[in-house]
Amino acid sequence: MTVTGGAAAALARLHADGDVPVDISRLPAREAAERELSDPRYHENDPNLLQRGLDRFWEWLDDLFGTASGATPGGVVGLVVIVLAVAALVAALWWRLGTPRRAPGTTGDSLFTDGPRTARDHRTAAARHASAGRWNQAVQERMRAVVRSCEERTLLEPRPGRTADEAAAEAGRSLPSHADDLRLAARTFDDVTYGGRTADEAAYRRLEELDTALERNRPTLDTASTGTPA
């Protein structure tokens, strides 16, 4: 029987004790080896729990990529091409759709985030942002001007926490000829404010024209806005 490591050390001690060769059977030899190997000296350089976990993870990752590359046409090169294609698709979708928008009415989606200001105040702020090329802020302030103007004209009842989508839907019932433009304006406001999109001058000018057109338009006083038959 050949013994190595701790078993060899154990046999060496037995030889040293009696200076006589010792012939032991398999079971006692194994027990002697286990006792010898249980000595903490043999485990001083063993990897700790974190290192063993990392070793297992990298082994798993290596096996995973090995299996995937073996099952993919072109091997590793084919796998890399597929990964890059998926990454490009995700990037394209993110660029096209922007950051996922929160559902209207979610806490924090209120159209007005500061104290009460008049429609004229919001128009002045919008013009100031537009002159500086800050189109995101210009769009936001112009949309607020549109909604505040509707409130001042009693087309909308002032209500804290109203979102741009809600305001557009309610105002569209009194101004049906501009309902589509109001929905588009609310969508632009949401894209800029919550969707991570960037506005441009054209988007601001559309809101500016809508604001001007609404000022000149006579509302339709239907049952939705007055609560009485038309």
PDB file of C-alpha atoms in Angstrom:
ATOM      1  CA  MET A   1       0.000   0.000   0.000  1.00  0.00           C
ATOM      2  CA  THR A   2       1.333   3.445  -0.896  1.00  0.00           C
ATOM      3  CA  VAL A   3       0.634   6.297   1.532  1.00  0.00           C
ATOM      4  CA  THR A   4       1.257   9.976   0.948  1.00  0.00           C
ATOM      5  CA  GLY A   5       0.786  13.323   2.679  1.00  0.00           C
ATOM      6  CA  GLY A   6      -0.561  13.063   6.209  1.00  0.00           C
ATOM      7  CA  ALA A   7      -0.474   9.259   6.187  1.00  0.00           C
ATOM      8  CA  ALA A   8       3.213   9.327   5.358  1.00  0.00           C
ATOM      9  CA  ALA A   9       3.839  11.781   8.164  1.00  0.00           C
ATOM     10  CA  ALA A  10       1.920   9.572  10.583  1.00  0.00           C
ATOM     11  CA  LEU A  11       3.961   6.521   9.601  1.00  0.00           C
ATOM     12  CA  ALA A  12       7.143   8.515   9.912  1.00  0.00           C
ATOM     13  CA  ARG A  13       6.251   9.327  13.520  1.00  0.00           C
ATOM     14  CA  LEU A  14       5.594   5.668  14.239  1.00  0.00           C
ATOM     15  CA  HIS A  15       9.002   4.768  12.816  1.00  0.00           C
ATOM     16  CA  ALA A  16      10.641   7.497  14.860  1.00  0.00           C
ATOM     17  CA  ASP A  17       9.032   6.347  18.087  1.00  0.00           C
ATOM     18  CA  GLY A  18      10.225   2.744  17.947  1.00  0.00           C
ATOM     19  CA  ASP A  19      12.878   2.852  15.206  1.00  0.00           C
ATOM     20  CA  VAL A  20      11.228  -0.326  13.993  1.00  0.00           C
ATOM     21  CA  PRO A  21       9.288  -0.634  10.738  1.00  0.00           C
ATOM     22  CA  VAL A  22       5.631  -0.783  11.463  1.00  0.00           C
ATOM     23  CA  ASP A  23       3.220  -2.649   9.241  1.00  0.00           C
ATOM     24  CA  ILE A  24      -0.347  -1.496   9.824  1.00  0.00           C
ATOM     25  CA  SER A  25      -3.567  -2.449   8.079  1.00  0.00           C
ATOM     26  CA  ARG A  26      -5.625  -0.185   5.814  1.00  0.00           C
ATOM     27  CA  LEU A  27      -8.197   0.992   8.409  1.00  0.00           C
ATOM     28  CA  PRO A  28      -5.747   2.032  11.145  1.00  0.00           C
ATOM     29  CA  ALA A  29      -3.623   3.724   8.503  1.00  0.00           C
ATOM     30  CA  ARG A  30      -6.595   5.757   7.308  1.00  0.00           C
ATOM     31  CA  GLU A  31      -7.524   6.748  10.854  1.00  0.00           C
ATOM     32  CA  ALA A  32      -3.945   7.796  11.562  1.00  0.00           C
ATOM     33  CA  ALA A  33      -3.928   9.875   8.372  1.00  0.00           C
ATOM     34  CA  GLU A  34      -7.228  11.556   9.279  1.00  0.00           C
ATOM     35  CA  ARG A  35      -5.908  12.437  12.733  1.00  0.00           C
ATOM     36  CA  GLU A  36      -2.773  13.840  11.220  1.00  0.00           C
ATOM     37  CA  LEU A  37      -4.629  15.867   8.597  1.00  0.00           C
ATOM     38  CA  SER A  38      -6.970  17.307  11.213  1.00  0.00           C
ATOM     39  CA  ASP A  39      -4.024  19.242  12.576  1.00  0.00           C
ATOM     40  CA  PRO A  40      -4.754  23.001  12.006  1.00  0.00           C
ATOM     41  CA  ARG A  41      -1.274  23.443  10.557  1.00  0.00           C
ATOM     42  CA  TYR A  42      -2.384  21.734   7.374  1.00  0.00           C
ATOM     43  CA  HIS A  43      -5.260  24.205   6.875  1.00  0.00           C
ATOM     44  CA  GLU A  44      -3.556  27.537   7.524  1.00  0.00           C
ATOM     45  CA  ASN A  45      -3.411  28.393   3.815  1.00  0.00           C
ATOM     46  CA  ASP A  46      -6.846  27.048   2.840  1.00  0.00           C
ATOM     47  CA  PRO A  47      -9.076  29.601   1.022  1.00  0.00           C
ATOM     48  CA  ASN A  48     -11.726  31.239   3.182  1.00  0.00           C
ATOM     49  CA  LEU A  49     -15.465  30.951   2.574  1.00  0.00           C
ATOM     50  CA  LEU A  50     -15.575  34.020   0.290  1.00  0.00           C
ATOM     51  CA  GLN A  51     -12.680  32.783  -1.819  1.00  0.00           C
ATOM     52  CA  ARG A  52     -14.270  29.342  -2.172  1.00  0.00           C
ATOM     53  CA  GLY A  53     -17.536  30.979  -3.198  1.00  0.00           C
ATOM     54  CA  LEU A  54     -15.778  33.103  -5.826  1.00  0.00           C
ATOM     55  CA  ASP A  55     -13.920  30.060  -7.128  1.00  0.00           C
ATOM     56  CA  ARG A  56     -17.226  28.203  -7.495  1.00  0.00           C
ATOM     57  CA  PHE A  57     -18.805  31.207  -9.265  1.00  0.00           C
ATOM     58  CA  TRP A  58     -15.986  31.534 -11.798  1.00  0.00           C
ATOM     59  CA  GLU A  59     -16.085  27.788 -12.419  1.00  0.00           C
ATOM     60  CA  TRP A  60     -19.841  28.020 -13.033  1.00  0.00           C
ATOM     61  CA  LEU A  61     -19.411  31.025 -15.320  1.00  0.00           C
ATOM     62  CA  ASP A  62     -16.667  29.267 -17.271  1.00  0.00           C
ATOM     63  CA  ASP A  63     -18.857  26.181 -17.674  1.00  0.00           C
ATOM     64  CA  LEU A  64     -21.797  28.331 -18.761  1.00  0.00           C
ATOM     65  CA  PHE A  65     -19.839  30.124 -21.473  1.00  0.00           C
ATOM     66  CA  GLY A  66     -18.217  26.886 -22.517  1.00  0.00           C
ATOM     67  CA  THR A  67     -21.595  25.218 -22.952  1.00  0.00           C
ATOM     68  CA  ALA A  68     -23.069  28.262 -24.750  1.00  0.00           C
ATOM     69  CA  SER A  69     -20.135  28.624 -27.116  1.00  0.00           C
ATOM     70  CA  GLY A  70     -20.269  24.913 -27.888  1.00  0.00           C
ATOM     71  CA  ALA A  71     -23.954  25.133 -28.769  1.00  0.00           C
ATOM     72  CA  THR A  72     -23.593  28.342 -30.801  1.00  0.00           C
ATOM     73  CA  PRO A  73     -22.627  28.251 -34.482  1.00  0.00           C
ATOM     74  CA  GLY A  74     -19.151  29.716 -34.748  1.00  0.00           C
ATOM     75  CA  GLY A  75     -18.193  28.852 -31.180  1.00  0.00           C
ATOM     76  CA  VAL A  76     -16.919  31.694 -29.003  1.00  0.00           C
ATOM     77  CA  VAL A  77     -16.914  34.173 -31.905  1.00  0.00           C
ATOM     78  CA  GLY A  78     -20.563  33.379 -32.663  1.00  0.00           C
ATOM     79  CA  LEU A  79     -21.498  33.808 -28.995  1.00  0.00           C
ATOM     80  CA  VAL A  80     -19.775  37.217 -28.864  1.00  0.00           C
ATOM     81  CA  VAL A  81     -21.614  38.318 -32.011  1.00  0.00           C
ATOM     82  CA  ILE A  82     -24.975  37.301 -30.502  1.00  0.00           C
ATOM     83  CA  VAL A  83     -24.231  39.148 -27.227  1.00  0.00           C
ATOM     84  CA  LEU A  84     -23.254  42.295 -29.142  1.00  0.00           C
ATOM     85  CA  ALA A  85     -26.389  42.068 -31.287  1.00  0.00           C
ATOM     86  CA  VAL A  86     -28.615  41.784 -28.208  1.00  0.00           C
ATOM     87  CA  ALA A  87     -26.833  44.735 -26.562  1.00  0.00           C
ATOM     88  CA  ALA A  88     -27.310  46.825 -29.713  1.00  0.00           C
ATOM     89  CA  LEU A  89     -31.017  45.936 -29.815  1.00  0.00           C
ATOM     90  CA  VAL A  90     -31.510  46.945 -26.178  1.00  0.00           C
ATOM     91  CA  ALA A  91     -29.661  50.217 -26.787  1.00  0.00           C
ATOM     92  CA  ALA A  92     -31.789  50.957 -29.856  1.00  0.00           C
ATOM     93  CA  LEU A  93     -35.025  50.309 -27.965  1.00  0.00           C
ATOM     94  CA  TRP A  94     -33.876  52.486 -25.069  1.00  0.00           C
ATOM     95  CA  TRP A  95     -32.978  55.320 -27.459  1.00  0.00           C
ATOM     96  CA  ARG A  96     -36.263  54.970 -29.350  1.00  0.00           C
ATOM     97  CA  LEU A  97     -38.592  54.631 -26.372  1.00  0.00           C
ATOM     98  CA  GLY A  98     -36.643  56.541 -23.736  1.00  0.00           C
ATOM     99  CA  THR A  99     -36.764  55.868 -20.027  1.00  0.00           C
ATOM    100  CA  PRO A 100     -39.983  54.017 -19.139  1.00  0.00           C
ATOM    101  CA  ARG A 101     -42.637  56.538 -18.208  1.00  0.00           C
ATOM    102  CA  ARG A 102     -44.536  56.320 -15.010  1.00  0.00           C
ATOM    103  CA  ALA A 103     -48.274  55.859 -15.258  1.00  0.00           C
ATOM    104  CA  PRO A 104     -50.262  59.112 -15.053  1.00  0.00           C
ATOM    105  CA  GLY A 105     -51.409  59.852 -11.560  1.00  0.00           C
ATOM    106  CA  THR A 106     -48.357  58.356  -9.880  1.00  0.00           C
ATOM    107  CA  THR A 107     -47.228  60.294  -6.841  1.00  0.00           C
ATOM    108  CA  GLY A 108     -44.891  63.072  -7.958  1.00  0.00           C
ATOM    109  CA  ASP A 109     -46.444  63.430 -11.440  1.00  0.00           C
ATOM    110  CA  SER A 110     -48.279  66.624 -10.523  1.00  0.00           C
ATOM    111  CA  LEU A 111     -48.168  69.228 -13.279  1.00  0.00           C
ATOM    112  CA  PHE A 112     -47.432  72.072 -10.873  1.00  0.00           C
ATOM    113  CA  THR A 113     -44.515  71.522  -8.534  1.00  0.00           C
ATOM    114  CA  ASP A 114     -44.255  74.935  -6.886  1.00  0.00           C
ATOM    115  CA  GLY A 115     -46.614  77.526  -5.451  1.00  0.00           C
ATOM    116  CA  PRO A 116     -49.532  78.988  -7.422  1.00  0.00           C
ATOM    117  CA  ARG A 117     -48.551  81.226 -10.322  1.00  0.00           C
ATOM    118  CA  THR A 118     -50.601  82.852 -13.046  1.00  0.00           C
ATOM    119  CA  ALA A 119     -50.630  81.807 -16.681  1.00  0.00           C
ATOM    120  CA  ARG A 120     -48.745  85.011 -17.471  1.00  0.00           C
ATOM    121  CA  ASP A 121     -46.038  84.060 -14.973  1.00  0.00           C
ATOM    122  CA  HIS A 122     -45.604  80.672 -16.631  1.00  0.00           C
ATOM    123  CA  ARG A 123     -45.512  82.236 -20.103  1.00  0.00           C
ATOM    124  CA  THR A 124     -42.838  84.681 -18.978  1.00  0.00           C
ATOM    125  CA  ALA A 125     -40.762  81.840 -17.541  1.00  0.00           C
ATOM    126  CA  ALA A 126     -41.235  79.799 -20.724  1.00  0.00           C
ATOM    127  CA  ALA A 127     -40.097  82.689 -22.918  1.00  0.00           C
ATOM    128  CA  ARG A 128     -37.041  83.205 -20.712  1.00  0.00           C
ATOM    129  CA  HIS A 129     -36.043  79.540 -21.015  1.00  0.00           C
ATOM    130  CA  ALA A 130     -36.703  79.565 -24.759  1.00  0.00           C
ATOM    131  CA  SER A 131     -34.489  82.604 -25.312  1.00  0.00           C
ATOM    132  CA  ALA A 132     -31.675  80.743 -23.540  1.00  0.00           C
ATOM    133  CA  GLY A 133     -32.246  77.568 -25.554  1.00  0.00           C
ATOM    134  CA  ARG A 134     -33.434  75.579 -22.543  1.00  0.00           C
ATOM    135  CA  TRP A 135     -36.186  73.812 -24.470  1.00  0.00           C
ATOM    136  CA  ASN A 136     -37.046  71.230 -21.818  1.00  0.00           C
ATOM    137  CA  GLN A 137     -37.861  73.892 -19.229  1.00  0.00           C
ATOM    138  CA  ALA A 138     -39.550  76.049 -21.875  1.00  0.00           C
ATOM    139  CA  VAL A 139     -41.889  73.180 -22.817  1.00  0.00           C
ATOM    140  CA  GLN A 140     -42.707  72.477 -19.183  1.00  0.00           C
ATOM    141  CA  GLU A 141     -43.534  76.099 -18.367  1.00  0.00           C
ATOM    142  CA  ARG A 142     -45.605  76.559 -21.532  1.00  0.00           C
ATOM    143  CA  MET A 143     -47.690  73.490 -20.733  1.00  0.00           C
ATOM    144  CA  ARG A 144     -48.259  74.843 -17.246  1.00  0.00           C
ATOM    145  CA  ALA A 145     -49.324  78.135 -18.793  1.00  0.00           C
ATOM    146  CA  VAL A 146     -51.866  76.318 -20.977  1.00  0.00           C
ATOM    147  CA  VAL A 147     -53.422  74.516 -18.019  1.00  0.00           C
ATOM    148  CA  ARG A 148     -53.354  77.543 -15.724  1.00  0.00           C
ATOM    149  CA  SER A 149     -55.025  79.625 -18.419  1.00  0.00           C
ATOM    150  CA  CYS A 150     -57.822  77.042 -18.662  1.00  0.00           C
ATOM    151  CA  GLU A 151     -58.260  77.258 -14.899  1.00  0.00           C
ATOM    152  CA  GLU A 152     -58.369  81.049 -15.000  1.00  0.00           C
ATOM    153  CA  ARG A 153     -61.030  80.881 -17.705  1.00  0.00           C
ATOM    154  CA  THR A 154     -62.984  78.383 -15.537  1.00  0.00           C
ATOM    155  CA  LEU A 155     -62.649  75.719 -18.220  1.00  0.00           C
ATOM    156  CA  LEU A 156     -60.925  73.627 -15.586  1.00  0.00           C
ATOM    157  CA  GLU A 157     -61.555  73.554 -11.883  1.00  0.00           C
ATOM    158  CA  PRO A 158     -58.296  74.193 -10.010  1.00  0.00           C
ATOM    159  CA  ARG A 159     -57.234  70.901  -8.459  1.00  0.00           C
ATOM    160  CA  PRO A 160     -53.922  70.135  -6.708  1.00  0.00           C
ATOM    161  CA  GLY A 161     -52.101  67.067  -7.969  1.00  0.00           C
ATOM    162  CA  ARG A 162     -53.625  67.122 -11.464  1.00  0.00           C
ATOM    163  CA  THR A 163     -51.354  65.568 -14.093  1.00  0.00           C
ATOM    164  CA  ALA A 164     -50.768  66.872 -17.606  1.00  0.00           C
ATOM    165  CA  ASP A 165     -52.714  63.944 -19.086  1.00  0.00           C
ATOM    166  CA  GLU A 166     -55.683  64.571 -16.818  1.00  0.00           C
ATOM    167  CA  ALA A 167     -55.689  68.289 -17.577  1.00  0.00           C
ATOM    168  CA  ALA A 168     -55.524  67.643 -21.336  1.00  0.00           C
ATOM    169  CA  ALA A 169     -58.417  65.157 -21.194  1.00  0.00           C
ATOM    170  CA  GLU A 170     -60.615  67.481 -19.130  1.00  0.00           C
ATOM    171  CA  ALA A 171     -59.822  70.587 -21.187  1.00  0.00           C
ATOM    172  CA  GLY A 172     -60.412  68.649 -24.409  1.00  0.00           C
ATOM    173  CA  ARG A 173     -64.055  68.167 -23.473  1.00  0.00           C
ATOM    174  CA  SER A 174     -64.574  71.942 -23.402  1.00  0.00           C
ATOM    175  CA  LEU A 175     -62.291  72.570 -26.379  1.00  0.00           C
ATOM    176  CA  PRO A 176     -62.988  69.575 -28.647  1.00  0.00           C
ATOM    177  CA  SER A 177     -61.379  71.121 -31.711  1.00  0.00           C
ATOM    178  CA  HIS A 178     -58.072  71.173 -29.802  1.00  0.00           C
ATOM    179  CA  ALA A 179     -58.427  67.867 -27.966  1.00  0.00           C
ATOM    180  CA  ASP A 180     -55.810  66.090 -30.078  1.00  0.00           C
ATOM    181  CA  ASP A 181     -53.339  68.963 -29.729  1.00  0.00           C
ATOM    182  CA  LEU A 182     -53.867  68.989 -25.968  1.00  0.00           C
ATOM    183  CA  ARG A 183     -53.149  65.248 -25.728  1.00  0.00           C
ATOM    184  CA  LEU A 184     -49.994  65.699 -27.822  1.00  0.00           C
ATOM    185  CA  ALA A 185     -48.889  68.585 -25.606  1.00  0.00           C
ATOM    186  CA  ALA A 186     -49.406  66.475 -22.477  1.00  0.00           C
ATOM    187  CA  ARG A 187     -47.435  63.619 -24.039  1.00  0.00           C
ATOM    188  CA  THR A 188     -44.577  65.993 -24.865  1.00  0.00           C
ATOM    189  CA  PHE A 189     -44.594  67.311 -21.291  1.00  0.00           C
ATOM    190  CA  ASP A 190     -44.488  63.776 -19.871  1.00  0.00           C
ATOM    191  CA  ASP A 191     -41.718  62.669 -22.242  1.00  0.00           C
ATOM    192  CA  VAL A 192     -39.567  65.611 -21.214  1.00  0.00           C
ATOM    193  CA  THR A 193     -40.378  65.553 -17.505  1.00  0.00           C
ATOM    194  CA  TYR A 194     -40.531  61.823 -16.776  1.00  0.00           C
ATOM    195  CA  GLY A 195     -39.361  59.982 -19.895  1.00  0.00           C
ATOM    196  CA  GLY A 196     -35.821  61.320 -20.194  1.00  0.00           C
ATOM    197  CA  ARG A 197     -36.476  62.825 -23.641  1.00  0.00           C
ATOM    198  CA  THR A 198     -34.991  66.109 -24.836  1.00  0.00           C
ATOM    199  CA  ALA A 199     -37.266  68.769 -26.306  1.00  0.00           C
ATOM    200  CA  ASP A 200     -36.342  70.999 -29.234  1.00  0.00           C
ATOM    201  CA  GLU A 201     -37.483  74.358 -30.514  1.00  0.00           C
ATOM    202  CA  ALA A 202     -40.143  72.791 -32.746  1.00  0.00           C
ATOM    203  CA  ALA A 203     -41.794  71.104 -29.749  1.00  0.00           C
ATOM    204  CA  TYR A 204     -41.853  74.376 -27.864  1.00  0.00           C
ATOM    205  CA  ARG A 205     -43.272  76.325 -30.812  1.00  0.00           C
ATOM    206  CA  ARG A 206     -46.144  73.833 -31.145  1.00  0.00           C
ATOM    207  CA  LEU A 207     -47.042  74.416 -27.501  1.00  0.00           C
ATOM    208  CA  GLU A 208     -46.733  78.165 -27.958  1.00  0.00           C
ATOM    209  CA  GLU A 209     -49.103  78.080 -30.931  1.00  0.00           C
ATOM    210  CA  LEU A 210     -51.547  75.886 -28.993  1.00  0.00           C
ATOM    211  CA  ASP A 211     -51.520  78.319 -26.080  1.00  0.00           C
ATOM    212  CA  THR A 212     -52.242  81.234 -28.398  1.00  0.00           C
ATOM    213  CA  ALA A 213     -54.993  79.342 -30.240  1.00  0.00           C
ATOM    214  CA  LEU A 214     -56.705  78.344 -26.990  1.00  0.00           C
ATOM    215  CA  GLU A 215     -56.757  81.961 -25.850  1.00  0.00           C
ATOM    216  CA  ARG A 216     -58.715  82.871 -28.990  1.00  0.00           C
ATOM    217  CA  ASN A 217     -61.058  79.894 -28.877  1.00  0.00           C
ATOM    218  CA  ARG A 218     -64.529  79.958 -27.350  1.00  0.00           C
ATOM    219  CA  PRO A 219     -65.192  76.871 -25.242  1.00  0.00           C
ATOM    220  CA  THR A 220     -68.027  74.446 -25.828  1.00  0.00           C
ATOM    221  CA  LEU A 221     -70.058  74.336 -22.636  1.00  0.00           C
ATOM    222  CA  ASP A 222     -71.242  70.737 -22.670  1.00  0.00           C
ATOM    223  CA  THR A 223     -72.409  68.478 -19.902  1.00  0.00           C
ATOM    224  CA  ALA A 224     -68.855  67.438 -19.080  1.00  0.00           C
ATOM    225  CA  SER A 225     -67.774  70.956 -18.202  1.00  0.00           C
ATOM    226  CA  THR A 226     -70.972  72.484 -16.795  1.00  0.00           C
ATOM    227  CA  GLY A 227     -72.815  69.531 -15.336  1.00  0.00           C
ATOM    228  CA  THR A 228     -76.065  70.696 -17.032  1.00  0.00           C
ATOM    229  CA  PRO A 229     -77.545  69.842 -20.436  1.00  0.00           C
ATOM    230  CA  ALA A 230     -76.147  71.901 -23.294  1.00  0.00           C
TER     231      ALA A 230
END
